[in-house]
Amino acid sequence: MKTKILKGITAKVALSVIFASGAIFHNSAVAQEKEEGGTLINVGDKAPDFTVEMLDGRRLKLSDFKGKVVLLNFWATWCGPCMKEFEVIPDKIIKRFAGNEAFVFIPISREEKRETVEKKVVQLKKKGINFPVGIDPDRSIYSQYAVQFIPRNFLIDKDGKVVLATIGYEEAEFAGLVDMIEKILK
């Protein structure tokens, strides 16, 4: 009887150890991915080319902007931090760099239907947040740059290289992004 109980306990302990090891491995892989941010394109990398359809019907190709500084922004209508970032973009980006032909801002909604993005853009315009928006309904553009997390900004220099990449929205980090835009526009 003691042997059967001991074997049963040993088997349970072994299964617990195996399960815990798997959970630890899974959790450390998830933590590593979060730490790395699931980013595929990093500072110094050439920005992958893409063509995005804007809500106004225009099609923009990243490589057409070689020689310009491009701020590529990935966002979604349901993303709270994205909306916080959108609140500051009109003053900190749109107005600040208006008329500067060497700067292009390309915000792209990730993995959402056109109708969803159009409704959100109407709501944003009522709040004074108004700029052209691209859509990436199948996530094909975003998937060239990252695997998870938004908002994301990739600042691309005149040679097509990423000079700054950010994840999430923090006021100080966004101010640093604006400073970097000014620096590389000079």
PDB file of N, CA and C in Angstrom, residues 119-164:
ATOM      1  N   LYS A 119     -15.052  55.026 -38.883  1.00  0.00           N
ATOM      2  CA  LYS A 119     -15.884  55.515 -37.763  1.00  0.00           C
ATOM      3  C   LYS A 119     -15.019  56.206 -36.708  1.00  0.00           C
ATOM      4  N   LYS A 120     -13.884  55.607 -36.401  1.00  0.00           N
ATOM      5  CA  LYS A 120     -12.996  56.186 -35.385  1.00  0.00           C
ATOM      6  C   LYS A 120     -12.435  57.523 -35.862  1.00  0.00           C
ATOM      7  N   VAL A 121     -12.071  57.610 -37.141  1.00  0.00           N
ATOM      8  CA  VAL A 121     -11.526  58.855 -37.689  1.00  0.00           C
ATOM      9  C   VAL A 121     -12.556  59.975 -37.587  1.00  0.00           C
ATOM     10  N   VAL A 122     -13.830  59.663 -37.816  1.00  0.00           N
ATOM     11  CA  VAL A 122     -14.898  60.665 -37.670  1.00  0.00           C
ATOM     12  C   VAL A 122     -14.953  61.152 -36.224  1.00  0.00           C
ATOM     13  N   GLN A 123     -14.883  60.228 -35.269  1.00  0.00           N
ATOM     14  CA  GLN A 123     -14.885  60.598 -33.847  1.00  0.00           C
ATOM     15  C   GLN A 123     -13.663  61.454 -33.497  1.00  0.00           C
ATOM     16  N   LEU A 124     -12.513  61.079 -34.021  1.00  0.00           N
ATOM     17  CA  LEU A 124     -11.283  61.829 -33.740  1.00  0.00           C
ATOM     18  C   LEU A 124     -11.346  63.242 -34.302  1.00  0.00           C
ATOM     19  N   LYS A 125     -11.911  63.390 -35.502  1.00  0.00           N
ATOM     20  CA  LYS A 125     -12.027  64.719 -36.120  1.00  0.00           C
ATOM     21  C   LYS A 125     -12.852  65.647 -35.245  1.00  0.00           C
ATOM     22  N   LYS A 126     -13.884  65.118 -34.600  1.00  0.00           N
ATOM     23  CA  LYS A 126     -14.715  65.927 -33.704  1.00  0.00           C
ATOM     24  C   LYS A 126     -13.911  66.449 -32.513  1.00  0.00           C
ATOM     25  N   LYS A 127     -12.822  65.757 -32.185  1.00  0.00           N
ATOM     26  CA  LYS A 127     -11.949  66.170 -31.084  1.00  0.00           C
ATOM     27  C   LYS A 127     -10.772  67.001 -31.578  1.00  0.00           C
ATOM     28  N   GLY A 128     -10.746  67.314 -32.875  1.00  0.00           N
ATOM     29  CA  GLY A 128      -9.661  68.114 -33.429  1.00  0.00           C
ATOM     30  C   GLY A 128      -8.446  67.296 -33.848  1.00  0.00           C
ATOM     31  N   ILE A 129      -8.598  65.982 -33.879  1.00  0.00           N
ATOM     32  CA  ILE A 129      -7.506  65.096 -34.287  1.00  0.00           C
ATOM     33  C   ILE A 129      -7.777  64.702 -35.731  1.00  0.00           C
ATOM     34  N   ASN A 130      -7.028  65.320 -36.649  1.00  0.00           N
ATOM     35  CA  ASN A 130      -7.336  65.158 -38.058  1.00  0.00           C
ATOM     36  C   ASN A 130      -6.064  65.059 -38.898  1.00  0.00           C
ATOM     37  N   PHE A 131      -5.816  63.884 -39.431  1.00  0.00           N
ATOM     38  CA  PHE A 131      -4.704  63.654 -40.349  1.00  0.00           C
ATOM     39  C   PHE A 131      -5.003  62.395 -41.147  1.00  0.00           C
ATOM     40  N   PRO A 132      -4.372  62.241 -42.311  1.00  0.00           N
ATOM     41  CA  PRO A 132      -4.605  61.052 -43.137  1.00  0.00           C
ATOM     42  C   PRO A 132      -4.192  59.773 -42.406  1.00  0.00           C
ATOM     43  N   VAL A 133      -4.951  58.718 -42.637  1.00  0.00           N
ATOM     44  CA  VAL A 133      -4.715  57.446 -41.966  1.00  0.00           C
ATOM     45  C   VAL A 133      -4.692  56.326 -42.998  1.00  0.00           C
ATOM     46  N   GLY A 134      -3.752  55.400 -42.817  1.00  0.00           N
ATOM     47  CA  GLY A 134      -3.678  54.215 -43.662  1.00  0.00           C
ATOM     48  C   GLY A 134      -4.266  53.018 -42.946  1.00  0.00           C
ATOM     49  N   ILE A 135      -4.593  51.983 -43.712  1.00  0.00           N
ATOM     50  CA  ILE A 135      -5.155  50.773 -43.119  1.00  0.00           C
ATOM     51  C   ILE A 135      -4.331  49.554 -43.528  1.00  0.00           C
ATOM     52  N   ASP A 136      -4.181  48.660 -42.588  1.00  0.00           N
ATOM     53  CA  ASP A 136      -3.451  47.403 -42.784  1.00  0.00           C
ATOM     54  C   ASP A 136      -4.354  46.280 -42.271  1.00  0.00           C
ATOM     55  N   PRO A 137      -5.453  46.005 -42.989  1.00  0.00           N
ATOM     56  CA  PRO A 137      -6.466  45.084 -42.470  1.00  0.00           C
ATOM     57  C   PRO A 137      -5.980  43.654 -42.264  1.00  0.00           C
ATOM     58  N   ASP A 138      -5.007  43.224 -43.027  1.00  0.00           N
ATOM     59  CA  ASP A 138      -4.518  41.850 -42.879  1.00  0.00           C
ATOM     60  C   ASP A 138      -3.199  41.770 -42.108  1.00  0.00           C
ATOM     61  N   ARG A 139      -2.779  42.908 -41.575  1.00  0.00           N
ATOM     62  CA  ARG A 139      -1.578  42.992 -40.736  1.00  0.00           C
ATOM     63  C   ARG A 139      -0.291  42.696 -41.517  1.00  0.00           C
ATOM     64  N   SER A 140      -0.346  42.746 -42.823  1.00  0.00           N
ATOM     65  CA  SER A 140       0.823  42.402 -43.634  1.00  0.00           C
ATOM     66  C   SER A 140       1.947  43.425 -43.511  1.00  0.00           C
ATOM     67  N   ILE A 141       1.603  44.686 -43.349  1.00  0.00           N
ATOM     68  CA  ILE A 141       2.645  45.709 -43.186  1.00  0.00           C
ATOM     69  C   ILE A 141       3.241  45.614 -41.781  1.00  0.00           C
ATOM     70  N   TYR A 142       2.377  45.602 -40.792  1.00  0.00           N
ATOM     71  CA  TYR A 142       2.827  45.527 -39.401  1.00  0.00           C
ATOM     72  C   TYR A 142       3.727  44.310 -39.179  1.00  0.00           C
ATOM     73  N   SER A 143       3.369  43.182 -39.779  1.00  0.00           N
ATOM     74  CA  SER A 143       4.113  41.932 -39.583  1.00  0.00           C
ATOM     75  C   SER A 143       5.537  41.984 -40.135  1.00  0.00           C
ATOM     76  N   GLN A 144       5.841  42.955 -40.955  1.00  0.00           N
ATOM     77  CA  GLN A 144       7.217  43.137 -41.418  1.00  0.00           C
ATOM     78  C   GLN A 144       8.066  43.836 -40.352  1.00  0.00           C
ATOM     79  N   TYR A 145       7.393  44.527 -39.428  1.00  0.00           N
ATOM     80  CA  TYR A 145       8.083  45.344 -38.433  1.00  0.00           C
ATOM     81  C   TYR A 145       8.065  44.757 -37.030  1.00  0.00           C
ATOM     82  N   ALA A 146       6.965  44.074 -36.674  1.00  0.00           N
ATOM     83  CA  ALA A 146       6.828  43.589 -35.303  1.00  0.00           C
ATOM     84  C   ALA A 146       5.810  42.456 -35.242  1.00  0.00           C
ATOM     85  N   VAL A 147       5.791  41.784 -34.091  1.00  0.00           N
ATOM     86  CA  VAL A 147       4.816  40.711 -33.898  1.00  0.00           C
ATOM     87  C   VAL A 147       3.720  41.090 -32.908  1.00  0.00           C
ATOM     88  N   GLN A 148       3.966  42.078 -32.076  1.00  0.00           N
ATOM     89  CA  GLN A 148       2.955  42.477 -31.098  1.00  0.00           C
ATOM     90  C   GLN A 148       3.234  43.880 -30.572  1.00  0.00           C
ATOM     91  N   PHE A 149       2.270  44.372 -29.837  1.00  0.00           N
ATOM     92  CA  PHE A 149       2.297  45.651 -29.118  1.00  0.00           C
ATOM     93  C   PHE A 149       2.136  46.871 -30.021  1.00  0.00           C
ATOM     94  N   ILE A 150       1.225  47.728 -29.607  1.00  0.00           N
ATOM     95  CA  ILE A 150       1.010  49.040 -30.214  1.00  0.00           C
ATOM     96  C   ILE A 150       0.693  50.003 -29.089  1.00  0.00           C
ATOM     97  N   PRO A 151       0.805  51.291 -29.281  1.00  0.00           N
ATOM     98  CA  PRO A 151       1.316  51.936 -30.477  1.00  0.00           C
ATOM     99  C   PRO A 151       2.806  51.668 -30.651  1.00  0.00           C
ATOM    100  N   ARG A 152       3.211  51.778 -31.885  1.00  0.00           N
ATOM    101  CA  ARG A 152       4.618  51.630 -32.257  1.00  0.00           C
ATOM    102  C   ARG A 152       4.973  52.746 -33.211  1.00  0.00           C
ATOM    103  N   ASN A 153       6.128  53.315 -33.016  1.00  0.00           N
ATOM    104  CA  ASN A 153       6.651  54.334 -33.930  1.00  0.00           C
ATOM    105  C   ASN A 153       8.012  53.893 -34.434  1.00  0.00           C
ATOM    106  N   PHE A 154       8.192  54.026 -35.726  1.00  0.00           N
ATOM    107  CA  PHE A 154       9.489  53.798 -36.348  1.00  0.00           C
ATOM    108  C   PHE A 154       9.853  55.085 -37.058  1.00  0.00           C
ATOM    109  N   LEU A 155      10.932  55.710 -36.623  1.00  0.00           N
ATOM    110  CA  LEU A 155      11.416  56.923 -37.273  1.00  0.00           C
ATOM    111  C   LEU A 155      12.475  56.506 -38.277  1.00  0.00           C
ATOM    112  N   ILE A 156      12.229  56.854 -39.533  1.00  0.00           N
ATOM    113  CA  ILE A 156      13.061  56.409 -40.642  1.00  0.00           C
ATOM    114  C   ILE A 156      13.768  57.620 -41.240  1.00  0.00           C
ATOM    115  N   ASP A 157      15.091  57.528 -41.388  1.00  0.00           N
ATOM    116  CA  ASP A 157      15.852  58.664 -41.897  1.00  0.00           C
ATOM    117  C   ASP A 157      15.785  58.762 -43.422  1.00  0.00           C
ATOM    118  N   LYS A 158      16.469  59.749 -43.960  1.00  0.00           N
ATOM    119  CA  LYS A 158      16.420  60.028 -45.399  1.00  0.00           C
ATOM    120  C   LYS A 158      16.991  58.903 -46.251  1.00  0.00           C
ATOM    121  N   ASP A 159      17.787  58.039 -45.638  1.00  0.00           N
ATOM    122  CA  ASP A 159      18.371  56.903 -46.352  1.00  0.00           C
ATOM    123  C   ASP A 159      17.544  55.626 -46.205  1.00  0.00           C
ATOM    124  N   GLY A 160      16.417  55.716 -45.500  1.00  0.00           N
ATOM    125  CA  GLY A 160      15.554  54.547 -45.338  1.00  0.00           C
ATOM    126  C   GLY A 160      15.908  53.652 -44.174  1.00  0.00           C
ATOM    127  N   LYS A 161      16.747  54.162 -43.251  1.00  0.00           N
ATOM    128  CA  LYS A 161      17.134  53.367 -42.076  1.00  0.00           C
ATOM    129  C   LYS A 161      16.362  53.826 -40.850  1.00  0.00           C
ATOM    130  N   VAL A 162      16.028  52.869 -39.995  1.00  0.00           N
ATOM    131  CA  VAL A 162      15.333  53.171 -38.751  1.00  0.00           C
ATOM    132  C   VAL A 162      16.343  53.787 -37.781  1.00  0.00           C
ATOM    133  N   VAL A 163      16.013  54.985 -37.287  1.00  0.00           N
ATOM    134  CA  VAL A 163      16.897  55.669 -36.337  1.00  0.00           C
ATOM    135  C   VAL A 163      16.327  55.690 -34.923  1.00  0.00           C
ATOM    136  N   LEU A 164      15.040  55.367 -34.805  1.00  0.00           N
ATOM    137  CA  LEU A 164      14.397  55.305 -33.492  1.00  0.00           C
ATOM    138  C   LEU A 164      13.165  54.418 -33.606  1.00  0.00           C
TER     139      LEU A 164
END
